[in-house]
Short mmCIF file of C-alpha atoms in Angstrom, two decimals:
data_model
loop_
_atom_site.label_atom_id
_atom_site.label_comp_id
_atom_site.label_asym_id
_atom_site.label_seq_id
_atom_site.Cartn_x
_atom_site.Cartn_y
_atom_site.Cartn_z
CA UNK T 434 0.00 0.00 0.00
CA UNK T 435 2.76 2.45 0.94
CA UNK T 436 4.66 1.60 -2.25
CA UNK T 437 1.65 2.47 -4.43
CA UNK T 438 1.13 5.68 -2.50
CA UNK T 439 4.78 6.69 -2.90
CA UNK T 440 4.48 6.81 -6.68
CA UNK T 441 1.70 9.38 -6.32
CA UNK T 442 3.76 11.71 -4.13
CA UNK T 443 5.28 14.68 -5.87
CA UNK T 444 8.91 15.40 -5.03
CA UNK T 445 9.60 19.09 -5.50
CA UNK T 446 12.66 21.27 -5.02
CA UNK T 447 12.73 25.06 -4.93
CA UNK T 448 15.88 27.18 -4.97
CA UNK T 449 15.86 30.52 -3.14
CA UNK T 450 19.30 31.59 -1.95
CA UNK T 451 23.03 31.13 -2.37
CA UNK T 452 22.76 30.75 -6.13
CA UNK T 453 25.16 33.53 -7.17
CA UNK T 454 26.51 34.43 -3.73
CA UNK T 455 28.91 32.79 -1.30
CA UNK T 456 26.67 31.52 1.47
CA UNK T 457 23.01 31.98 2.20
CA UNK T 458 21.95 28.66 0.66
CA UNK T 459 18.16 28.31 0.93
CA UNK T 460 16.53 25.27 -0.67
CA UNK T 461 13.16 23.69 0.04
CA UNK T 462 12.67 20.00 -0.70
CA UNK T 463 9.17 18.66 -0.22
CA UNK T 464 7.43 15.36 -0.73
CA UNK T 465 3.72 15.06 0.02
CA UNK T 466 2.92 17.21 3.06
CA UNK T 467 6.48 17.07 4.48
CA UNK T 468 9.42 19.33 3.61
CA UNK T 469 12.83 20.46 4.79
CA UNK T 470 14.62 23.78 4.28
CA UNK T 471 18.41 23.75 4.03
CA UNK T 472 20.37 25.79 5.16
CA UNK T 473 19.21 28.51 7.58
CA UNK T 474 21.91 31.18 7.23
CA UNK T 475 22.46 34.40 5.33
CA UNK T 476 24.97 35.87 2.93
CA UNK T 477 26.06 39.42 3.74
CA UNK T 478 24.04 41.04 0.97
CA UNK T 479 22.33 44.16 2.25
CA UNK T 480 23.83 44.04 5.75
CA UNK T 481 27.44 44.61 6.75
CA UNK T 482 29.31 46.31 9.58
CA UNK T 483 27.22 49.26 10.86
CA UNK T 484 24.27 48.44 8.57
CA UNK T 485 22.80 45.54 10.51
CA UNK T 486 19.74 44.33 12.41
CA UNK T 487 19.20 41.78 15.16
CA UNK T 488 16.71 38.93 14.96
CA UNK T 489 14.22 40.99 17.01
CA UNK T 490 12.03 41.94 14.03
CA UNK T 491 15.14 41.89 11.83
CA UNK T 492 13.63 38.89 10.06
CA UNK T 493 11.24 41.34 8.39
CA UNK T 494 14.16 43.09 6.72
CA UNK T 495 15.76 39.77 5.78
CA UNK T 496 12.57 38.53 4.14
CA UNK T 497 11.89 41.76 2.27
CA UNK T 498 15.42 41.79 0.82
CA UNK T 499 15.30 38.09 -0.19
CA UNK T 500 17.99 37.20 2.35
CA UNK T 501 15.70 34.68 4.02
CA UNK T 502 13.55 32.07 2.24
CA UNK T 503 9.85 33.01 1.87
CA UNK T 504 8.62 29.97 3.80
CA UNK T 505 6.45 31.56 6.46
CA UNK T 506 6.10 28.37 8.48
CA UNK T 507 9.74 28.72 9.53
CA UNK T 508 9.51 31.91 11.52
CA UNK T 509 8.26 33.21 14.85
CA UNK T 510 4.91 34.93 14.05
CA UNK T 511 5.61 37.56 16.71
CA UNK T 512 8.68 38.68 14.74
CA UNK T 513 6.93 38.71 11.36
CA UNK T 514 4.41 41.34 12.32
CA UNK T 515 2.33 42.21 9.26
CA UNK T 516 4.78 40.78 6.72
CA UNK T 517 2.83 38.05 4.97
CA UNK T 518 2.14 36.27 1.72
CA UNK T 519 1.01 39.33 -0.22
CA UNK T 520 4.25 41.20 0.46
CA UNK T 521 6.52 38.24 -0.19
CA UNK T 522 4.92 37.15 -3.44
CA UNK T 523 5.45 40.71 -4.62
CA UNK T 524 9.09 40.75 -3.46
CA UNK T 525 9.83 37.41 -5.16
CA UNK T 526 7.59 38.08 -8.19
CA UNK T 527 5.85 34.72 -7.80
CA UNK T 528 2.18 33.70 -7.74
CA UNK T 529 2.13 31.93 -4.39
CA UNK T 530 4.34 30.87 -1.51
CA UNK T 531 5.10 27.23 -0.67
CA UNK T 532 2.99 25.73 2.09
CA UNK T 533 4.17 22.53 3.79
CA UNK T 534 2.24 21.24 6.79
CA UNK T 535 5.07 19.17 8.27
CA UNK T 536 8.03 21.53 7.94
CA UNK T 537 11.59 20.91 9.13
CA UNK T 538 14.85 22.84 8.99
CA UNK T 539 18.47 21.76 8.61
CA UNK T 540 21.72 23.49 9.58
CA UNK T 541 24.86 22.03 8.05
CA UNK T 542 27.27 23.93 10.33
CA UNK T 543 27.70 26.98 12.54
CA UNK T 544 29.01 29.63 10.18
CA UNK T 545 26.94 32.82 9.87
CA UNK T 546 25.97 32.11 6.27
CA UNK T 547 24.44 28.76 7.29
CA UNK T 548 22.86 29.40 10.72
CA UNK T 549 22.07 33.11 11.20
CA UNK T 550 18.30 32.58 10.96
CA UNK T 551 18.19 30.31 14.03
CA UNK T 552 17.11 33.07 16.46
CA UNK T 553 14.17 33.99 14.19
CA UNK T 554 12.62 30.52 13.96
CA UNK T 555 9.27 29.66 15.47
CA UNK T 556 8.99 27.75 18.71
CA UNK T 557 8.93 24.00 18.20
CA UNK T 558 10.13 23.96 14.60
CA UNK T 559 12.17 20.73 14.22
CA UNK T 560 15.71 21.66 13.15
CA UNK T 561 18.30 18.98 12.51
CA UNK T 562 22.03 19.44 13.04
CA UNK T 563 25.06 17.43 14.10
CA UNK T 564 25.60 17.36 17.87
CA UNK T 565 29.06 18.96 17.49
CA UNK T 566 27.58 21.78 15.39
CA UNK T 567 25.01 22.41 18.11
CA UNK T 568 27.74 22.45 20.75
CA UNK T 569 29.42 25.26 18.80
CA UNK T 570 26.09 27.11 18.48
CA UNK T 571 25.52 26.95 22.24
CA UNK T 572 29.05 28.30 22.73
CA UNK T 573 28.47 31.12 20.23
CA UNK T 574 25.31 32.11 22.13
CA UNK T 575 27.17 31.94 25.45
CA UNK T 576 29.88 34.20 23.99
CA UNK T 577 27.28 36.86 23.17
CA UNK T 578 27.64 36.63 19.40
CA UNK T 579 24.09 35.38 18.74
CA UNK T 580 20.78 34.90 20.46
CA UNK T 581 19.42 31.47 21.27
CA UNK T 582 16.68 29.74 19.29
CA UNK T 583 13.17 28.60 20.11
CA UNK T 584 13.41 25.81 17.54
CA UNK T 585 13.29 22.17 18.56
CA UNK T 586 16.92 21.17 17.90
CA UNK T 587 17.23 17.51 16.98
CA UNK T 588 20.76 16.18 17.21
CA UNK T 589 22.15 13.78 14.63
CA UNK T 590 25.24 11.63 14.29
CA UNK T 591 27.38 10.80 11.29
CA UNK T 592 25.67 8.05 9.28
CA UNK T 593 22.31 8.42 10.99
CA UNK T 594 19.18 7.89 8.86
CA UNK T 595 15.97 9.72 9.81
CA UNK T 596 12.61 8.63 8.42
CA UNK T 597 10.35 11.60 7.63
CA UNK T 598 7.52 9.39 6.42
CA UNK T 599 7.41 10.29 2.74
CA UNK T 600 11.23 10.35 2.45
CA UNK T 601 14.36 9.49 4.43
CA UNK T 602 17.52 11.51 4.97
CA UNK T 603 20.93 9.92 5.47
CA UNK T 604 23.25 12.38 7.22
CA UNK T 605 26.96 12.21 6.35
CA UNK T 606 29.68 14.23 8.08
CA UNK T 607 32.06 16.02 5.71
CA UNK T 608 35.29 17.99 6.20
CA UNK T 609 35.20 21.79 6.62
CA UNK T 610 36.77 24.30 9.03
CA UNK T 611 34.09 24.00 11.71
CA UNK T 612 33.09 21.00 13.84
CA UNK T 613 30.12 18.81 12.92
CA UNK T 614 29.70 19.89 9.29
CA UNK T 615 27.17 17.57 7.70
CA UNK T 616 25.85 16.90 4.21
CA UNK T 617 23.17 14.40 3.35
CA UNK T 618 21.42 12.17 0.86
CA UNK T 619 17.64 12.46 0.54
CA UNK T 620 16.02 9.14 -0.33
CA UNK T 621 12.69 10.07 -1.92
CA UNK T 622 10.06 7.74 -3.36
CA UNK T 623 11.62 7.99 -6.82
CA UNK T 624 14.78 10.10 -6.60
CA UNK T 625 18.02 10.47 -4.66
CA UNK T 626 19.44 13.93 -3.94
CA UNK T 627 22.85 14.67 -2.39
CA UNK T 628 23.91 17.93 -0.73
CA UNK T 629 27.62 18.30 0.04
CA UNK T 630 27.38 21.26 2.44
CA UNK T 631 30.70 23.19 2.59
CA UNK T 632 33.69 20.91 2.11
CA UNK T 633 37.40 20.72 1.36
CA UNK T 634 40.19 18.25 0.63
CA UNK T 635 43.05 19.87 2.58
CA UNK T 636 41.55 19.45 6.04
CA UNK T 637 42.33 16.90 8.72
CA UNK T 638 39.52 14.53 7.65
CA UNK T 639 39.69 14.34 3.86
CA UNK T 640 38.64 10.68 4.02
CA UNK T 641 35.11 11.82 4.83
CA UNK T 642 34.70 13.10 1.29
CA UNK T 643 35.62 9.68 -0.12
CA UNK T 644 32.96 8.12 2.12
CA UNK T 645 30.46 10.69 0.87
CA UNK T 646 31.30 9.89 -2.75
CA UNK T 647 31.14 6.14 -2.22
CA UNK T 648 27.76 6.38 -0.51
CA UNK T 649 26.37 8.56 -3.33
CA UNK T 650 27.64 6.02 -5.86
CA UNK T 651 26.09 3.10 -4.03
CA UNK T 652 22.58 4.60 -3.82
CA UNK T 653 22.61 6.09 -7.32
CA UNK T 654 22.34 9.82 -6.60
CA UNK T 655 20.59 11.59 -9.47
CA UNK T 656 20.84 15.24 -8.37
CA UNK T 657 24.03 16.55 -6.75
CA UNK T 658 24.05 19.97 -5.08
CA UNK T 659 27.56 21.15 -4.30
CA UNK T 660 29.21 24.31 -3.04
CA UNK T 661 31.55 26.16 -5.42
CA UNK T 662 33.02 28.95 -3.32
CA UNK T 663 36.38 29.04 -5.07
CA UNK T 664 35.16 29.00 -8.66
CA UNK T 665 36.79 32.14 -10.08
CA UNK T 666 38.53 33.09 -13.32
CA UNK T 667 41.94 32.81 -11.64
CA UNK T 668 41.30 29.24 -10.46
CA UNK T 669 39.67 27.93 -13.61
CA UNK T 670 42.80 26.50 -15.23
CA UNK T 671 45.26 26.42 -12.35
CA UNK T 672 44.55 24.45 -9.19
CA UNK T 673 45.41 26.52 -6.10
CA UNK T 674 48.00 25.10 -3.72
CA UNK T 675 46.44 24.86 -0.27
CA UNK T 676 48.13 24.94 3.10
CA UNK T 677 47.10 21.87 5.09
CA UNK T 678 44.90 22.51 8.11
CA UNK T 679 47.41 20.88 10.46
CA UNK T 680 50.09 23.34 9.32
CA UNK T 681 48.23 26.51 10.40
CA UNK T 682 48.93 26.26 14.13
CA UNK T 683 52.53 25.26 13.33
CA UNK T 684 52.90 28.54 11.41
CA UNK T 685 51.53 30.38 14.44
CA UNK T 686 54.13 28.72 16.66
CA UNK T 687 56.86 29.64 14.16
CA UNK T 688 55.86 33.30 14.45
CA UNK T 689 56.11 33.03 18.24
CA UNK T 690 59.63 31.65 17.88
CA UNK T 691 60.68 34.28 15.31
CA UNK T 692 60.34 37.33 17.56
CA UNK T 693 60.83 38.51 21.12
CA UNK T 694 57.93 40.88 20.58
CA UNK T 695 54.22 40.26 20.82
CA UNK T 696 52.45 37.86 18.50
CA UNK T 697 48.84 38.55 17.59
CA UNK T 698 46.76 35.64 16.31
CA UNK T 699 43.42 36.05 14.53
CA UNK T 700 41.50 32.79 14.10
CA UNK T 701 37.73 32.41 13.74
CA UNK T 702 36.80 31.13 17.19
CA UNK T 703 34.16 28.78 15.76
CA UNK T 704 36.99 26.76 14.24
CA UNK T 705 37.39 25.16 17.64
CA UNK T 706 39.72 22.40 16.48
CA UNK T 707 42.16 24.99 15.16
CA UNK T 708 41.97 26.91 18.42
CA UNK T 709 42.79 23.68 20.25
CA UNK T 710 45.87 23.20 18.07
CA UNK T 711 46.86 26.83 18.69
CA UNK T 712 46.74 26.32 22.46
CA UNK T 713 49.11 23.37 22.20
CA UNK T 714 51.51 25.20 19.86
CA UNK T 715 51.50 28.26 22.14
CA UNK T 716 52.60 26.08 25.05
CA UNK T 717 55.33 24.51 22.88
CA UNK T 718 56.61 28.01 22.05
CA UNK T 719 56.88 28.82 25.76
CA UNK T 720 54.19 31.50 25.70
CA UNK T 721 50.75 32.01 27.18
CA UNK T 722 47.70 32.76 25.04
CA UNK T 723 45.73 35.86 26.06
CA UNK T 724 42.00 35.65 25.27
CA UNK T 725 39.23 38.19 25.77
CA UNK T 726 36.18 37.08 27.78
CA UNK T 727 33.94 36.32 24.79
CA UNK T 728 36.55 34.17 23.04
CA UNK T 729 37.42 32.37 26.28
CA UNK T 730 33.75 31.59 26.98
CA UNK T 731 33.25 30.27 23.44
CA UNK T 732 36.32 28.04 23.73
CA UNK T 733 35.45 26.79 27.20
CA UNK T 734 31.79 26.05 26.40
CA UNK T 735 32.47 24.39 23.03
CA UNK T 736 35.52 22.36 24.06
CA UNK T 737 33.69 20.87 27.04
CA UNK T 738 30.96 19.47 24.77
CA UNK T 739 32.61 18.61 21.45
CA UNK T 740 32.99 14.91 20.77
CA UNK T 741 35.57 15.68 18.10
CA UNK T 742 37.94 17.08 20.75
CA UNK T 743 37.82 14.03 22.99
CA UNK T 744 41.39 13.25 24.02
CA UNK T 745 42.89 16.41 22.50
CA UNK T 746 46.02 17.59 24.30
CA UNK T 747 44.62 21.13 24.59
CA UNK T 748 42.02 19.97 27.10
CA UNK T 749 44.79 19.07 29.53
CA UNK T 750 46.96 22.17 29.09
CA UNK T 751 44.56 25.05 28.44
CA UNK T 752 44.08 26.13 32.06
CA UNK T 753 47.78 26.84 32.41
CA UNK T 754 48.31 28.32 28.95
CA UNK T 755 45.33 30.69 28.67
CA UNK T 756 45.22 34.10 30.37
CA UNK T 757 42.03 36.16 30.53
CA UNK T 758 41.93 39.80 29.43
CA UNK T 759 38.86 41.78 30.43
CA UNK T 760 36.88 42.86 27.37
CA UNK T 761 36.80 46.67 27.03
CA UNK T 762 33.31 48.16 27.25
CA UNK T 763 33.59 49.56 23.73
CA UNK T 764 34.33 46.09 22.34
CA UNK T 765 31.39 44.22 23.89
CA UNK T 766 28.97 42.59 21.46
CA UNK T 767 25.20 43.14 21.12
CA UNK T 768 24.26 40.30 23.47
CA UNK T 769 25.38 39.60 27.05
CA UNK T 770 28.17 37.11 27.63
CA UNK T 771 27.08 34.12 29.69
CA UNK T 772 28.46 34.01 33.22
CA UNK T 773 30.84 31.07 33.07
CA UNK T 774 33.27 29.96 35.75
CA UNK T 775 36.47 30.34 33.74
CA UNK T 776 39.54 28.71 35.31
CA UNK T 777 42.01 31.14 33.72
CA UNK T 778 44.14 33.67 35.57
CA UNK T 779 43.38 37.28 34.66
CA UNK T 780 45.94 39.57 33.02
CA UNK T 781 46.15 43.31 32.35
CA UNK T 782 47.48 45.24 29.38
CA UNK T 783 50.34 46.51 31.55
CA UNK T 784 51.38 42.96 32.45
CA UNK T 785 51.41 42.00 28.77
CA UNK T 786 53.50 44.98 27.66
CA UNK T 787 55.96 44.47 30.53
CA UNK T 788 57.01 41.07 29.13
CA UNK T 789 55.95 40.83 25.49
CA UNK T 790 57.96 37.72 24.67
CA UNK T 791 55.88 35.72 27.15
CA UNK T 792 52.53 36.16 25.41
CA UNK T 793 50.53 35.65 22.26
CA UNK T 794 47.37 37.74 22.05
CA UNK T 795 44.26 36.23 20.47
CA UNK T 796 43.11 39.44 18.81
CA UNK T 797 39.72 39.36 17.09
CA UNK T 798 38.94 42.01 14.48
CA UNK T 799 36.71 44.20 16.72
CA UNK T 800 39.56 44.39 19.25
CA UNK T 801 42.11 45.69 16.71
CA UNK T 802 42.38 49.12 18.46
CA UNK T 803 44.09 47.41 21.40
CA UNK T 804 47.19 47.34 19.16
CA UNK T 805 47.71 51.05 19.93
CA UNK T 806 48.25 50.41 23.64
CA UNK T 807 50.02 47.08 23.28
CA UNK T 808 52.54 48.56 20.85
CA UNK T 809 53.05 51.99 22.42
CA UNK T 810 53.82 50.73 25.92
CA UNK T 811 56.66 48.43 26.87
CA UNK T 812 59.72 47.50 24.84
CA UNK T 813 59.67 48.06 21.08
CA UNK T 814 63.10 46.61 20.34
CA UNK T 815 61.58 43.51 18.74
CA UNK T 816 58.88 43.74 16.07
CA UNK T 817 55.48 42.28 16.78
CA UNK T 818 53.92 39.82 14.32
CA UNK T 819 50.23 39.55 13.37
CA UNK T 820 49.18 36.08 12.14
CA UNK T 821 45.92 36.23 10.19
CA UNK T 822 44.54 32.69 10.00
CA UNK T 823 40.99 32.88 8.57
CA UNK T 824 39.57 35.17 11.22
CA UNK T 825 37.46 38.15 10.23
CA UNK T 826 38.08 40.05 7.98
CA UNK T 827 38.21 37.15 5.52
CA UNK T 828 40.65 38.87 3.17
CA UNK T 829 44.34 39.80 3.31
CA UNK T 830 43.59 43.22 1.80
CA UNK T 831 41.37 44.77 4.46
CA UNK T 832 42.24 48.46 4.43
CA UNK T 833 41.44 49.12 8.08
CA UNK T 834 43.44 46.19 9.49
CA UNK T 835 46.48 46.91 7.33
CA UNK T 836 46.42 50.59 8.31
CA UNK T 837 46.60 49.66 12.01
CA UNK T 838 49.48 47.24 11.43
CA UNK T 839 51.40 49.69 9.25
CA UNK T 840 50.94 52.54 11.72
CA UNK T 841 52.62 50.56 14.50
CA UNK T 842 55.15 48.60 12.43
CA UNK T 843 53.58 45.19 13.07
CA UNK T 844 54.62 42.48 10.61
CA UNK T 845 51.71 40.85 8.80
CA UNK T 846 51.61 37.13 8.02
CA UNK T 847 48.62 35.78 6.14
CA UNK T 848 48.27 32.16 7.19
CA UNK T 849 44.88 31.19 5.82
CA UNK T 850 43.85 27.83 4.50
CA UNK T 851 40.07 28.09 4.32
CA UNK T 852 37.33 25.52 4.30
CA UNK T 853 36.50 25.11 0.63
CA UNK T 854 37.49 22.75 -2.14
CA UNK T 855 39.44 23.77 -5.24
CA UNK T 856 37.33 23.80 -8.44
CA UNK T 857 39.25 20.81 -9.79
CA UNK T 858 38.36 18.84 -6.67
CA UNK T 859 34.69 19.68 -7.15
CA UNK T 860 34.92 18.41 -10.72
CA UNK T 861 36.48 15.19 -9.50
CA UNK T 862 33.79 14.70 -6.85
CA UNK T 863 31.07 15.29 -9.45
CA UNK T 864 32.45 12.90 -12.04
CA UNK T 865 33.00 10.17 -9.46
CA UNK T 866 29.43 10.45 -8.17
CA UNK T 867 28.17 10.76 -11.77
CA UNK T 868 24.69 12.17 -11.10
CA UNK T 869 22.26 12.97 -13.89
CA UNK T 870 22.43 16.67 -12.99
CA UNK T 871 24.70 18.78 -10.79
CA UNK T 872 23.72 22.16 -9.33
CA UNK T 873 26.70 24.31 -8.28
CA UNK T 874 25.93 27.10 -5.82
CA UNK T 875 27.43 28.95 -2.81
CA UNK T 876 29.49 30.70 -5.50
CA UNK T 877 29.87 34.05 -7.25
CA UNK T 878 30.58 32.26 -10.53
CA UNK T 879 28.57 28.99 -10.62
CA UNK T 880 28.33 29.02 -14.42
CA UNK T 881 32.14 28.68 -14.63
CA UNK T 882 32.00 25.22 -13.07
CA UNK T 883 33.60 22.50 -15.18
CA UNK T 884 31.26 19.59 -14.48
CA UNK T 885 33.38 17.07 -16.41
CA UNK T 886 30.65 16.29 -18.90
CA UNK T 887 27.88 15.92 -16.29
CA UNK T 888 24.77 17.97 -17.06
CA UNK T 889 24.73 21.07 -14.85
CA UNK T 890 22.03 23.58 -14.06
CA UNK T 891 22.24 27.01 -12.45
CA UNK T 892 18.77 27.83 -11.06
CA UNK T 893 17.27 31.28 -10.90
CA UNK T 894 16.08 32.58 -7.50
CA UNK T 895 12.65 31.16 -6.73
CA UNK T 896 12.83 28.54 -9.49
CA UNK T 897 10.90 25.38 -8.60
CA UNK T 898 10.90 21.90 -10.15
CA UNK T 899 9.35 18.54 -9.82
CA UNK T 900 12.37 16.29 -9.32
CA UNK T 901 11.56 14.17 -12.36
CA UNK T 902 11.58 17.34 -14.44
CA UNK T 903 14.96 18.54 -13.16
CA UNK T 904 16.83 15.23 -13.33
CA UNK T 905 15.36 14.59 -16.76
CA UNK T 906 16.70 17.82 -18.21
CA UNK T 907 19.28 17.53 -20.95
CA UNK T 908 21.36 20.48 -19.86
CA UNK T 909 24.56 21.59 -21.53
CA UNK T 910 27.57 21.07 -19.29
#
């Protein structure tokens, strides 16, 4: 009976976000009366730096600028106010909005462009994410970077299969520069869809991508959706050479050994595994790592919960290596920092400048002005070094940062490695999986993707398909 019914169920996929931008992927898959939206983040788009809003009614602005998917069942009605179907159909230039009775959400990992909508979701909405990803989210909230969520978070493990009734999802952990990053395969009544999430080959767990490929091959994936962040004219014919993830903290230690001055380190705190490596390398260099309160809370809260850090050396040494610097009032974020019993000894700016060779300062971008005091006071006989390892700003050419470093004679070392695959690696993944159609997104240049002869399709915002229609397309690659 169920088999006969399954052939009558329409599998539909609608593409909203992340199609010609890096991040902000918003896709709705539905089958019968059940659907899932993936992911739940935002690209920068209309909001950056001083032009920003919080989730308290900010979701209205996100929806009206097409930075959030127009699926009203996702959001807290109290935050929507009078924004409804009439306004959103006008904004998206479509006839009607999708309506799914049994709606779910999915968050592949805790980077802003994949999770920023979490505080705006309605109470009780089922949202699936890896338990390590959720541990990072709880830490980010504790650190005051984001608000919590009213959604019903449902934790998943690598390899877990969840039955949604009309379809099943097989969750598969991949390798990226944040813990718990998860892609999946949707097993529908007639079709198989794979979503890679963000991934790379130069991380510490490249083998996960081979598992992902092999599983896609074995179930016969027909539609592959893959990120393409690094598809650019300059990478089209020449594969970039990537620094291995395990080398980043080693480069930080080398900087600490190369000078008797201060060393500043800028790492995105959500890359908790890299922070753990940094703590160990700082101890090896004979220094202590100075953290502000927000960063220390994020590290402490995440590291105490992450399964991926079980047995890591940093968990044994961090109390002795980390020193706590009180966050200046002007540098505090929009949300209160959770009161956490931190086991780290406090330190002042004067203590740091009195013995610069003894410390490395974990300096996040908003705290850049501290360089003025840290460089002006104390000995200046040895140059300080600033190691920029994928922390914000995500570019080596940020005018403001470079002006601060130049003003005070601080050496700049760009030590990024990033979390995204080279275009040639995406081609290889696609040809090995050999789907009927591949959709590249999470990219400024998706049309440049060399799909290796596999049919590819670049959807327009709001474009919707029955799965049989999309996988049956004969699309030029």
